[in-house]
């Protein structure tokens, strides 16, 4: 018989965290925000590049990762082939853009800066952050610390959002811990909370489940963007389904009661706000999302219709076509978000391989509207564009396939871990990864998760999915 003292734990469960682990944990703690500094101080309208504290910490962590690999003479190829291929495709798309726009002057320069920024940002998330997290969180002990730190970051964001919710500001001001808008704030919670919920629902500690349930309740009450709210619900249901049919039914009923009995009676009438945020057609702007643009459009349309009616009643001729209301006068009623879905499809149909160029979507989107009526002023909320449409139109359909392969590989690895002989913590974490991936797929329809403050969370999900699996304990030699 093998004595317990003669066993080795090969997953490093008993190892003490080193400098790399502490750097990764600190970066994870502060990453849930978009507070940052612009390091490209150019003229108005030029490209920008923001750097946050988490970015700097991940850079230091990456250097530590390199030194650690050299120190243990580990020169094996890390699992970054797919991200490298995706980044290379982005570079190819940018090269095609620069070739098409050579000699155009400043717009080409701005496109180049935006494109390089997009490539660097992608590499930071899915090469640097992924490698740092995957190495730092190899040990179950550190993974437990990572989930605790992530929970602290989520609690801070939700607490800030609750204070903003109670204020008299517009719904767009409920953005948690310095996020730029309600969509990125909602997607941060939609990606982070399924991880925490997975660990809680697979544990046998009912206190832990109760605390996480309260955290979920607070988060669901402060997410005021319909797409991320739906994404979070999908992620929670996937996690519950992996735990069992009863948990899935209980979670579904709890979400149904929340949406029908609580959200409509909150001070901001959340159910109406959520529906308005994803509405296809609107006749007003009751929550002040677009400031005074829609009230001004209503007044202009009413004035034009009254003037036309007066001319008709007085039997006076119409002097110009501009006096007659046309499609452009009514275009503000149709959500610009969904209009740009069609525009992005037009862009993809004409540039399916490399798109219009990495980082050039906003510069190139105008001509692809064609004859579609568009209101003269911008009626697009920040970060309300679809991930699939923007990246497919900007970088090309092959990029979407490569990124989808990354998610599929992570999902397969997490599914194998969820149904393997592991600790309840690791099985719950794997289920949380699957829930977060489901949230990404749903939320990507309504917003872009690969932005500052949320892209690192996406990298964390992939790192948790592909972290080397703990091996069973083996006897020491000679035991």
Short mmCIF file of C-alpha atoms in Angstrom, two decimals:
data_model
loop_
_atom_site.label_atom_id
_atom_site.label_comp_id
_atom_site.label_asym_id
_atom_site.label_seq_id
_atom_site.Cartn_x
_atom_site.Cartn_y
_atom_site.Cartn_z
CA UNK A 1 0.00 0.00 0.00
CA UNK A 2 1.22 3.48 -0.83
CA UNK A 3 1.40 5.82 2.13
CA UNK A 4 -0.26 9.26 1.73
CA UNK A 5 3.00 10.94 2.68
CA UNK A 6 4.67 9.31 -0.29
CA UNK A 7 2.35 10.95 -2.82
CA UNK A 8 3.26 13.89 -5.03
CA UNK A 9 0.62 16.37 -6.08
CA UNK A 10 1.54 17.16 -9.65
CA UNK A 11 -0.75 20.16 -10.12
CA UNK A 12 1.34 22.29 -7.79
CA UNK A 13 -1.45 22.58 -5.23
CA UNK A 14 0.98 22.99 -2.41
CA UNK A 15 3.35 25.42 -4.15
CA UNK A 16 3.57 28.95 -2.83
CA UNK A 17 2.68 31.75 -5.28
CA UNK A 18 5.69 33.50 -6.80
CA UNK A 19 6.12 36.96 -8.31
CA UNK A 20 4.33 35.97 -11.52
CA UNK A 21 1.31 34.69 -9.59
CA UNK A 22 1.03 37.85 -7.51
CA UNK A 23 1.36 40.08 -10.57
CA UNK A 24 -1.37 38.09 -12.34
CA UNK A 25 -3.67 38.30 -9.32
CA UNK A 26 -3.14 42.06 -9.00
CA UNK A 27 -3.80 42.54 -12.73
CA UNK A 28 -6.97 40.50 -12.37
CA UNK A 29 -8.08 42.65 -9.44
CA UNK A 30 -7.73 45.98 -11.28
CA UNK A 31 -8.69 44.91 -14.81
CA UNK A 32 -12.45 45.43 -14.41
CA UNK A 33 -12.47 49.06 -15.47
CA UNK A 34 -11.86 51.21 -18.52
CA UNK A 35 -10.05 53.93 -16.59
CA UNK A 36 -6.85 54.52 -18.56
CA UNK A 37 -4.54 57.10 -20.11
CA UNK A 38 -4.24 57.98 -23.80
CA UNK A 39 -0.61 57.73 -24.90
CA UNK A 40 -1.27 59.02 -28.45
CA UNK A 41 -1.78 62.75 -28.02
CA UNK A 42 -2.68 63.77 -31.54
CA UNK A 43 -5.13 66.29 -33.04
CA UNK A 44 -8.86 65.85 -32.59
CA UNK A 45 -10.17 62.96 -34.65
CA UNK A 46 -6.83 61.16 -34.79
CA UNK A 47 -6.23 57.62 -33.54
CA UNK A 48 -6.06 56.98 -29.78
CA UNK A 49 -4.42 54.30 -27.68
CA UNK A 50 -5.30 53.92 -24.02
CA UNK A 51 -3.14 52.11 -21.47
CA UNK A 52 -4.46 50.99 -18.09
CA UNK A 53 -2.77 49.72 -14.95
CA UNK A 54 -3.77 46.16 -15.85
CA UNK A 55 -1.98 46.53 -19.21
CA UNK A 56 1.26 47.53 -17.49
CA UNK A 57 1.00 44.70 -14.98
CA UNK A 58 0.42 42.16 -17.72
CA UNK A 59 3.50 43.47 -19.53
CA UNK A 60 5.57 42.89 -16.40
CA UNK A 61 3.97 39.48 -15.98
CA UNK A 62 4.89 38.55 -19.53
CA UNK A 63 8.55 39.34 -18.86
CA UNK A 64 8.39 37.19 -15.74
CA UNK A 65 6.82 34.41 -17.79
CA UNK A 66 9.74 34.55 -20.24
CA UNK A 67 12.32 34.48 -17.43
CA UNK A 68 10.53 31.57 -15.78
CA UNK A 69 10.53 29.54 -18.99
CA UNK A 70 14.23 30.24 -19.52
CA UNK A 71 15.02 29.39 -15.91
CA UNK A 72 13.49 25.94 -16.14
CA UNK A 73 14.83 25.39 -19.68
CA UNK A 74 11.31 25.03 -21.05
CA UNK A 75 11.42 25.94 -24.74
CA UNK A 76 8.29 24.05 -25.81
CA UNK A 77 5.78 25.84 -28.02
CA UNK A 78 2.89 27.26 -25.96
CA UNK A 79 -0.70 26.78 -27.23
CA UNK A 80 -0.91 30.10 -29.04
CA UNK A 81 -1.01 28.96 -32.66
CA UNK A 82 -4.60 30.05 -33.26
CA UNK A 83 -4.19 33.53 -31.71
CA UNK A 84 -1.01 34.01 -33.75
CA UNK A 85 -2.84 33.06 -36.93
CA UNK A 86 -5.66 35.47 -36.06
CA UNK A 87 -3.18 38.29 -35.36
CA UNK A 88 -1.38 37.52 -38.63
CA UNK A 89 -4.68 37.75 -40.49
CA UNK A 90 -5.31 41.13 -38.88
CA UNK A 91 -1.88 42.26 -40.10
CA UNK A 92 -2.71 41.00 -43.60
CA UNK A 93 -5.99 42.94 -43.52
CA UNK A 94 -4.15 46.09 -42.45
CA UNK A 95 -1.57 45.61 -45.23
CA UNK A 96 -4.37 45.27 -47.78
CA UNK A 97 -5.95 48.48 -46.45
CA UNK A 98 -2.70 50.42 -46.70
CA UNK A 99 -2.15 49.15 -50.23
CA UNK A 100 -5.65 50.20 -51.32
CA UNK A 101 -5.40 53.66 -49.69
CA UNK A 102 -1.78 54.52 -50.51
CA UNK A 103 -1.29 58.15 -51.37
CA UNK A 104 -4.49 59.33 -49.64
CA UNK A 105 -2.67 61.22 -46.90
CA UNK A 106 -3.96 61.65 -43.35
CA UNK A 107 -6.96 59.27 -43.47
CA UNK A 108 -4.57 56.51 -44.44
CA UNK A 109 -2.31 57.44 -41.53
CA UNK A 110 -5.20 57.33 -39.08
CA UNK A 111 -6.25 53.96 -40.48
CA UNK A 112 -2.72 52.64 -39.98
CA UNK A 113 -2.61 53.84 -36.37
CA UNK A 114 -6.03 52.38 -35.60
CA UNK A 115 -5.09 49.12 -37.25
CA UNK A 116 -1.80 48.78 -35.36
CA UNK A 117 -3.63 49.56 -32.13
CA UNK A 118 -6.19 46.81 -32.82
CA UNK A 119 -3.42 44.28 -33.52
CA UNK A 120 -1.48 45.22 -30.38
CA UNK A 121 -4.63 45.04 -28.30
CA UNK A 122 -5.52 41.62 -29.66
CA UNK A 123 -1.99 40.35 -28.99
CA UNK A 124 -2.13 41.71 -25.45
CA UNK A 125 -5.35 39.84 -24.72
CA UNK A 126 -4.80 36.50 -26.40
CA UNK A 127 -1.03 36.17 -26.30
CA UNK A 128 0.26 38.15 -23.31
CA UNK A 129 -2.71 37.96 -20.89
CA UNK A 130 -3.52 34.39 -21.86
CA UNK A 131 0.04 33.15 -21.32
CA UNK A 132 0.40 35.01 -18.03
CA UNK A 133 -2.92 33.72 -16.66
CA UNK A 134 -2.40 30.17 -17.93
CA UNK A 135 1.01 29.97 -16.26
CA UNK A 136 0.08 31.77 -13.05
CA UNK A 137 -3.11 29.78 -12.44
CA UNK A 138 -1.72 26.28 -12.95
CA UNK A 139 -2.14 25.53 -9.26
CA UNK A 140 -5.62 24.92 -7.85
CA UNK A 141 -4.63 26.98 -4.83
CA UNK A 142 -3.89 30.01 -7.03
CA UNK A 143 -7.00 29.39 -9.11
CA UNK A 144 -9.03 29.65 -5.92
CA UNK A 145 -7.32 32.94 -5.14
CA UNK A 146 -7.99 34.10 -8.70
CA UNK A 147 -11.73 33.43 -8.34
CA UNK A 148 -11.76 35.29 -5.04
CA UNK A 149 -9.95 38.27 -6.57
CA UNK A 150 -12.31 38.23 -9.56
CA UNK A 151 -15.25 38.24 -7.17
CA UNK A 152 -13.81 41.30 -5.40
CA UNK A 153 -13.51 43.09 -8.75
CA UNK A 154 -17.12 42.22 -9.59
CA UNK A 155 -18.38 43.33 -6.17
CA UNK A 156 -16.61 46.68 -6.55
CA UNK A 157 -18.15 47.19 -10.00
CA UNK A 158 -21.66 46.25 -8.83
CA UNK A 159 -21.38 48.45 -5.71
CA UNK A 160 -20.37 51.44 -7.85
CA UNK A 161 -23.24 50.71 -10.24
CA UNK A 162 -25.74 50.54 -7.37
CA UNK A 163 -24.71 54.04 -6.27
CA UNK A 164 -25.03 55.30 -9.84
CA UNK A 165 -28.40 53.57 -10.14
CA UNK A 166 -29.72 55.48 -7.12
CA UNK A 167 -28.59 58.81 -8.55
CA UNK A 168 -30.71 61.00 -10.77
CA UNK A 169 -28.52 60.56 -13.86
CA UNK A 170 -29.64 58.89 -17.11
CA UNK A 171 -29.61 55.12 -17.54
CA UNK A 172 -26.43 55.42 -19.59
CA UNK A 173 -24.62 56.69 -16.45
CA UNK A 174 -24.92 53.30 -14.70
CA UNK A 175 -21.54 51.98 -15.80
CA UNK A 176 -20.00 50.47 -12.66
CA UNK A 177 -16.30 50.92 -12.01
CA UNK A 178 -15.36 53.55 -14.59
CA UNK A 179 -16.57 51.66 -17.66
CA UNK A 180 -17.20 53.84 -20.69
CA UNK A 181 -20.80 52.70 -21.30
CA UNK A 182 -23.48 50.31 -20.11
CA UNK A 183 -22.72 47.71 -22.80
CA UNK A 184 -19.09 47.10 -21.84
CA UNK A 185 -20.01 47.14 -18.14
CA UNK A 186 -22.74 44.58 -18.76
CA UNK A 187 -20.45 42.32 -20.80
CA UNK A 188 -17.80 42.41 -18.06
CA UNK A 189 -20.38 41.04 -15.62
CA UNK A 190 -21.76 38.59 -18.20
CA UNK A 191 -18.31 37.04 -18.67
CA UNK A 192 -17.14 37.11 -15.05
CA UNK A 193 -20.23 36.01 -13.14
CA UNK A 194 -20.74 32.57 -14.76
CA UNK A 195 -17.23 31.63 -13.55
CA UNK A 196 -18.12 32.54 -9.98
CA UNK A 197 -21.58 30.94 -10.25
CA UNK A 198 -20.07 27.71 -11.56
CA UNK A 199 -17.74 27.34 -8.57
CA UNK A 200 -20.57 28.18 -6.16
CA UNK A 201 -23.18 25.85 -7.62
CA UNK A 202 -20.76 22.90 -7.70
CA UNK A 203 -19.72 23.42 -4.08
CA UNK A 204 -21.48 21.96 -1.06
CA UNK A 205 -21.27 25.22 0.88
CA UNK A 206 -24.72 26.79 0.98
CA UNK A 207 -23.30 29.99 2.48
CA UNK A 208 -21.14 30.40 -0.58
CA UNK A 209 -24.13 29.83 -2.84
CA UNK A 210 -26.20 32.37 -0.93
CA UNK A 211 -23.50 35.05 -1.14
CA UNK A 212 -23.01 34.49 -4.88
CA UNK A 213 -26.80 34.53 -5.39
CA UNK A 214 -26.95 37.96 -3.74
CA UNK A 215 -24.10 39.11 -5.97
CA UNK A 216 -26.01 37.89 -9.03
CA UNK A 217 -29.17 39.63 -7.87
CA UNK A 218 -27.35 42.93 -7.52
CA UNK A 219 -25.68 42.55 -10.91
CA UNK A 220 -28.90 41.69 -12.71
CA UNK A 221 -30.52 44.80 -11.21
CA UNK A 222 -27.82 47.20 -12.46
CA UNK A 223 -27.26 45.85 -15.98
CA UNK A 224 -29.32 48.24 -18.11
CA UNK A 225 -28.29 46.99 -21.56
CA UNK A 226 -30.52 44.28 -23.00
CA UNK A 227 -27.83 42.37 -24.91
CA UNK A 228 -25.45 41.82 -21.96
CA UNK A 229 -28.41 41.07 -19.69
CA UNK A 230 -29.54 38.32 -22.05
CA UNK A 231 -25.94 37.07 -22.31
CA UNK A 232 -25.60 36.80 -18.54
CA UNK A 233 -28.90 34.90 -18.27
CA UNK A 234 -27.73 32.48 -20.96
CA UNK A 235 -24.41 31.94 -19.16
CA UNK A 236 -26.09 31.26 -15.82
CA UNK A 237 -28.52 28.80 -17.39
CA UNK A 238 -25.72 26.89 -19.12
CA UNK A 239 -23.86 26.55 -15.82
CA UNK A 240 -27.00 25.39 -14.02
CA UNK A 241 -27.77 22.86 -16.75
CA UNK A 242 -24.31 21.34 -16.35
CA UNK A 243 -25.03 20.87 -12.64
CA UNK A 244 -28.32 19.06 -13.25
CA UNK A 245 -31.91 19.37 -14.40
CA UNK A 246 -33.21 20.54 -11.05
CA UNK A 247 -30.66 23.38 -10.82
CA UNK A 248 -31.46 24.41 -14.39
CA UNK A 249 -35.19 24.54 -13.63
CA UNK A 250 -34.63 26.42 -10.37
CA UNK A 251 -32.31 28.96 -12.01
CA UNK A 252 -34.70 29.47 -14.92
CA UNK A 253 -37.67 30.04 -12.60
CA UNK A 254 -35.62 32.44 -10.47
CA UNK A 255 -34.66 34.47 -13.55
CA UNK A 256 -38.28 34.46 -14.73
CA UNK A 257 -39.51 35.74 -11.37
CA UNK A 258 -36.78 38.37 -11.37
CA UNK A 259 -37.76 39.64 -14.83
CA UNK A 260 -41.51 39.64 -14.20
CA UNK A 261 -41.89 40.48 -10.53
CA UNK A 262 -38.87 42.60 -9.56
CA UNK A 263 -37.35 44.43 -12.53
CA UNK A 264 -40.61 46.16 -13.64
CA UNK A 265 -41.06 47.61 -10.14
CA UNK A 266 -37.55 48.95 -9.59
CA UNK A 267 -37.14 52.77 -9.58
CA UNK A 268 -35.84 52.84 -13.15
CA UNK A 269 -38.32 50.23 -14.44
CA UNK A 270 -35.49 48.02 -15.64
CA UNK A 271 -37.63 45.78 -17.84
CA UNK A 272 -38.70 48.75 -19.98
CA UNK A 273 -35.13 50.07 -20.13
CA UNK A 274 -33.78 46.69 -21.23
CA UNK A 275 -36.42 46.34 -23.93
CA UNK A 276 -35.81 49.89 -25.15
CA UNK A 277 -32.06 49.24 -25.43
CA UNK A 278 -32.60 46.45 -27.99
CA UNK A 279 -35.72 47.86 -29.69
CA UNK A 280 -35.85 47.77 -33.46
CA UNK A 281 -38.25 50.71 -33.74
CA UNK A 282 -38.87 53.60 -31.37
CA UNK A 283 -41.03 56.71 -31.48
CA UNK A 284 -39.37 58.56 -28.60
CA UNK A 285 -36.36 58.56 -26.30
CA UNK A 286 -37.91 58.26 -22.81
CA UNK A 287 -34.60 57.52 -21.06
CA UNK A 288 -32.48 60.26 -22.62
CA UNK A 289 -30.05 57.87 -24.28
CA UNK A 290 -29.43 60.16 -27.24
CA UNK A 291 -29.62 63.45 -25.33
CA UNK A 292 -31.75 65.89 -27.35
CA UNK A 293 -31.29 64.35 -30.80
CA UNK A 294 -34.58 62.44 -30.96
CA UNK A 295 -36.73 65.23 -29.41
CA UNK A 296 -35.20 67.60 -31.95
CA UNK A 297 -35.95 65.13 -34.76
CA UNK A 298 -39.56 64.84 -33.53
CA UNK A 299 -39.98 68.60 -33.52
CA UNK A 300 -38.48 68.97 -37.00
CA UNK A 301 -40.75 66.26 -38.41
CA UNK A 302 -43.84 67.72 -36.72
CA UNK A 303 -43.01 71.21 -37.98
CA UNK A 304 -42.53 69.94 -41.54
CA UNK A 305 -45.82 68.02 -41.45
CA UNK A 306 -47.71 71.03 -40.06
CA UNK A 307 -46.25 73.32 -42.71
CA UNK A 308 -47.20 70.86 -45.45
CA UNK A 309 -50.73 70.50 -44.07
CA UNK A 310 -51.09 74.29 -43.95
CA UNK A 311 -50.03 74.59 -47.62
CA UNK A 312 -52.48 71.90 -48.64
CA UNK A 313 -55.34 73.53 -46.71
CA UNK A 314 -54.53 76.90 -48.25
CA UNK A 315 -54.09 75.30 -51.69
CA UNK A 316 -50.60 76.68 -52.08
CA UNK A 317 -47.99 74.93 -54.25
CA UNK A 318 -45.01 73.11 -52.71
CA UNK A 319 -41.93 75.11 -53.65
CA UNK A 320 -39.26 72.43 -53.07
CA UNK A 321 -39.10 68.68 -52.46
CA UNK A 322 -37.47 69.36 -49.08
CA UNK A 323 -40.82 70.59 -47.75
CA UNK A 324 -42.27 67.08 -48.08
CA UNK A 325 -41.36 64.58 -45.33
CA UNK A 326 -39.33 61.73 -46.81
CA UNK A 327 -37.65 58.56 -45.57
CA UNK A 328 -34.71 60.44 -44.09
CA UNK A 329 -37.08 62.39 -41.83
CA UNK A 330 -38.41 59.14 -40.37
CA UNK A 331 -35.07 57.29 -40.29
CA UNK A 332 -34.43 58.18 -36.64
CA UNK A 333 -37.24 55.82 -35.61
CA UNK A 334 -35.33 52.76 -36.82
CA UNK A 335 -32.47 51.62 -34.61
CA UNK A 336 -29.15 52.51 -36.24
CA UNK A 337 -27.62 49.42 -34.60
CA UNK A 338 -29.65 47.09 -36.80
CA UNK A 339 -29.23 49.29 -39.83
CA UNK A 340 -25.49 48.83 -39.52
CA UNK A 341 -25.95 45.08 -39.42
CA UNK A 342 -27.08 45.30 -43.01
CA UNK A 343 -24.30 47.77 -43.80
CA UNK A 344 -21.72 45.40 -42.30
CA UNK A 345 -23.13 42.53 -44.36
CA UNK A 346 -22.72 44.73 -47.44
CA UNK A 347 -19.10 45.30 -46.47
CA UNK A 348 -18.50 41.58 -45.91
CA UNK A 349 -20.11 40.62 -49.20
CA UNK A 350 -17.75 42.95 -51.09
CA UNK A 351 -14.65 42.24 -48.97
CA UNK A 352 -15.12 38.70 -47.58
CA UNK A 353 -11.45 37.75 -47.20
CA UNK A 354 -9.61 40.64 -45.54
CA UNK A 355 -12.48 43.05 -44.92
CA UNK A 356 -12.16 46.79 -45.32
CA UNK A 357 -9.08 46.83 -43.08
CA UNK A 358 -8.23 46.30 -39.43
CA UNK A 359 -9.40 49.33 -37.45
CA UNK A 360 -10.98 51.03 -40.48
CA UNK A 361 -14.63 50.07 -39.96
CA UNK A 362 -15.76 53.50 -38.79
CA UNK A 363 -13.89 55.28 -41.57
CA UNK A 364 -15.28 53.03 -44.30
CA UNK A 365 -18.84 52.41 -43.14
CA UNK A 366 -20.51 55.47 -44.71
CA UNK A 367 -20.50 54.57 -48.43
CA UNK A 368 -21.89 51.09 -47.73
CA UNK A 369 -25.23 52.50 -46.57
CA UNK A 370 -26.08 52.87 -50.24
CA UNK A 371 -29.67 54.03 -50.66
CA UNK A 372 -30.63 53.10 -47.11
CA UNK A 373 -32.03 56.22 -45.37
CA UNK A 374 -29.95 57.42 -42.42
CA UNK A 375 -30.68 60.25 -40.07
CA UNK A 376 -28.26 63.14 -40.32
CA UNK A 377 -27.03 62.82 -36.71
CA UNK A 378 -25.42 59.84 -35.01
CA UNK A 379 -27.90 57.62 -33.16
CA UNK A 380 -25.51 54.84 -32.21
CA UNK A 381 -24.65 54.18 -28.59
CA UNK A 382 -20.96 53.53 -27.87
CA UNK A 383 -20.02 49.85 -28.16
CA UNK A 384 -23.48 48.89 -29.38
CA UNK A 385 -22.16 47.36 -32.61
CA UNK A 386 -22.18 43.60 -33.08
CA UNK A 387 -18.84 41.82 -32.58
CA UNK A 388 -19.58 39.52 -35.51
CA UNK A 389 -20.49 42.35 -37.86
CA UNK A 390 -17.66 44.72 -36.97
CA UNK A 391 -14.87 42.14 -37.02
CA UNK A 392 -16.24 40.29 -40.03
CA UNK A 393 -16.54 43.52 -42.00
CA UNK A 394 -13.25 44.96 -40.75
CA UNK A 395 -10.91 41.95 -40.82
CA UNK A 396 -12.77 39.40 -42.91
CA UNK A 397 -14.76 36.22 -42.44
CA UNK A 398 -11.62 34.02 -41.98
CA UNK A 399 -10.84 35.95 -38.80
CA UNK A 400 -14.26 35.06 -37.40
CA UNK A 401 -13.59 31.42 -38.22
CA UNK A 402 -10.21 31.52 -36.46
CA UNK A 403 -11.67 33.19 -33.40
CA UNK A 404 -14.56 30.75 -33.40
CA UNK A 405 -12.01 27.92 -33.46
CA UNK A 406 -10.35 29.45 -30.38
CA UNK A 407 -13.67 29.47 -28.53
CA UNK A 408 -14.51 25.96 -29.71
CA UNK A 409 -11.17 24.61 -28.51
CA UNK A 410 -11.66 26.27 -25.13
CA UNK A 411 -15.19 24.90 -24.88
CA UNK A 412 -14.06 21.37 -25.69
CA UNK A 413 -11.31 21.50 -23.08
CA UNK A 414 -13.70 22.88 -20.45
CA UNK A 415 -16.33 20.24 -21.25
CA UNK A 416 -13.78 17.44 -20.81
CA UNK A 417 -12.73 18.94 -17.47
CA UNK A 418 -16.31 19.40 -16.30
CA UNK A 419 -17.15 15.72 -16.74
CA UNK A 420 -13.82 14.32 -15.51
CA UNK A 421 -12.74 13.05 -12.11
CA UNK A 422 -11.65 16.36 -10.62
CA UNK A 423 -12.26 18.38 -7.51
CA UNK A 424 -15.64 20.07 -7.23
CA UNK A 425 -13.87 23.43 -7.56
CA UNK A 426 -12.25 22.61 -10.89
CA UNK A 427 -15.44 21.03 -12.24
CA UNK A 428 -17.38 24.12 -11.23
CA UNK A 429 -14.76 26.38 -12.80
CA UNK A 430 -14.95 24.37 -16.04
CA UNK A 431 -18.74 24.70 -16.03
CA UNK A 432 -18.30 28.44 -15.44
CA UNK A 433 -16.00 28.64 -18.46
CA UNK A 434 -18.69 27.04 -20.63
CA UNK A 435 -21.22 29.50 -19.24
CA UNK A 436 -18.93 32.44 -19.98
CA UNK A 437 -18.36 31.19 -23.53
CA UNK A 438 -22.13 30.99 -24.02
CA UNK A 439 -22.42 34.55 -22.69
CA UNK A 440 -19.76 35.68 -25.16
CA UNK A 441 -21.59 34.10 -28.09
CA UNK A 442 -24.89 35.74 -27.12
CA UNK A 443 -23.47 39.10 -26.06
CA UNK A 444 -21.38 39.34 -29.23
CA UNK A 445 -24.60 39.81 -31.17
CA UNK A 446 -25.21 43.13 -29.42
CA UNK A 447 -21.77 44.47 -28.47
CA UNK A 448 -18.04 43.88 -28.92
CA UNK A 449 -16.38 42.13 -25.94
CA UNK A 450 -12.86 42.64 -27.34
CA UNK A 451 -12.46 46.12 -25.90
CA UNK A 452 -10.51 47.63 -23.04
CA UNK A 453 -11.66 46.28 -19.67
CA UNK A 454 -13.51 43.28 -21.14
CA UNK A 455 -10.96 41.73 -23.49
CA UNK A 456 -8.80 40.72 -20.52
CA UNK A 457 -11.81 38.97 -18.98
CA UNK A 458 -12.23 37.05 -22.24
CA UNK A 459 -8.56 36.04 -22.11
CA UNK A 460 -9.06 34.90 -18.51
CA UNK A 461 -11.92 32.65 -19.58
CA UNK A 462 -9.78 31.04 -22.27
CA UNK A 463 -6.86 30.66 -19.85
CA UNK A 464 -9.06 28.91 -17.30
CA UNK A 465 -10.29 26.59 -20.05
CA UNK A 466 -6.83 25.67 -21.27
CA UNK A 467 -4.93 25.69 -17.98
CA UNK A 468 -3.02 22.40 -17.75
CA UNK A 469 -5.29 19.85 -16.14
CA UNK A 470 -4.32 18.56 -12.70
CA UNK A 471 -2.95 15.07 -12.93
CA UNK A 472 -3.74 12.32 -10.42
CA UNK A 473 -1.29 11.86 -7.57
CA UNK A 474 1.59 9.52 -8.38
CA UNK A 475 3.84 7.60 -6.04
CA UNK A 476 7.35 8.87 -5.52
CA UNK A 477 10.16 6.81 -6.94
CA UNK A 478 11.14 4.03 -4.59
CA UNK A 479 8.01 4.38 -2.45
#
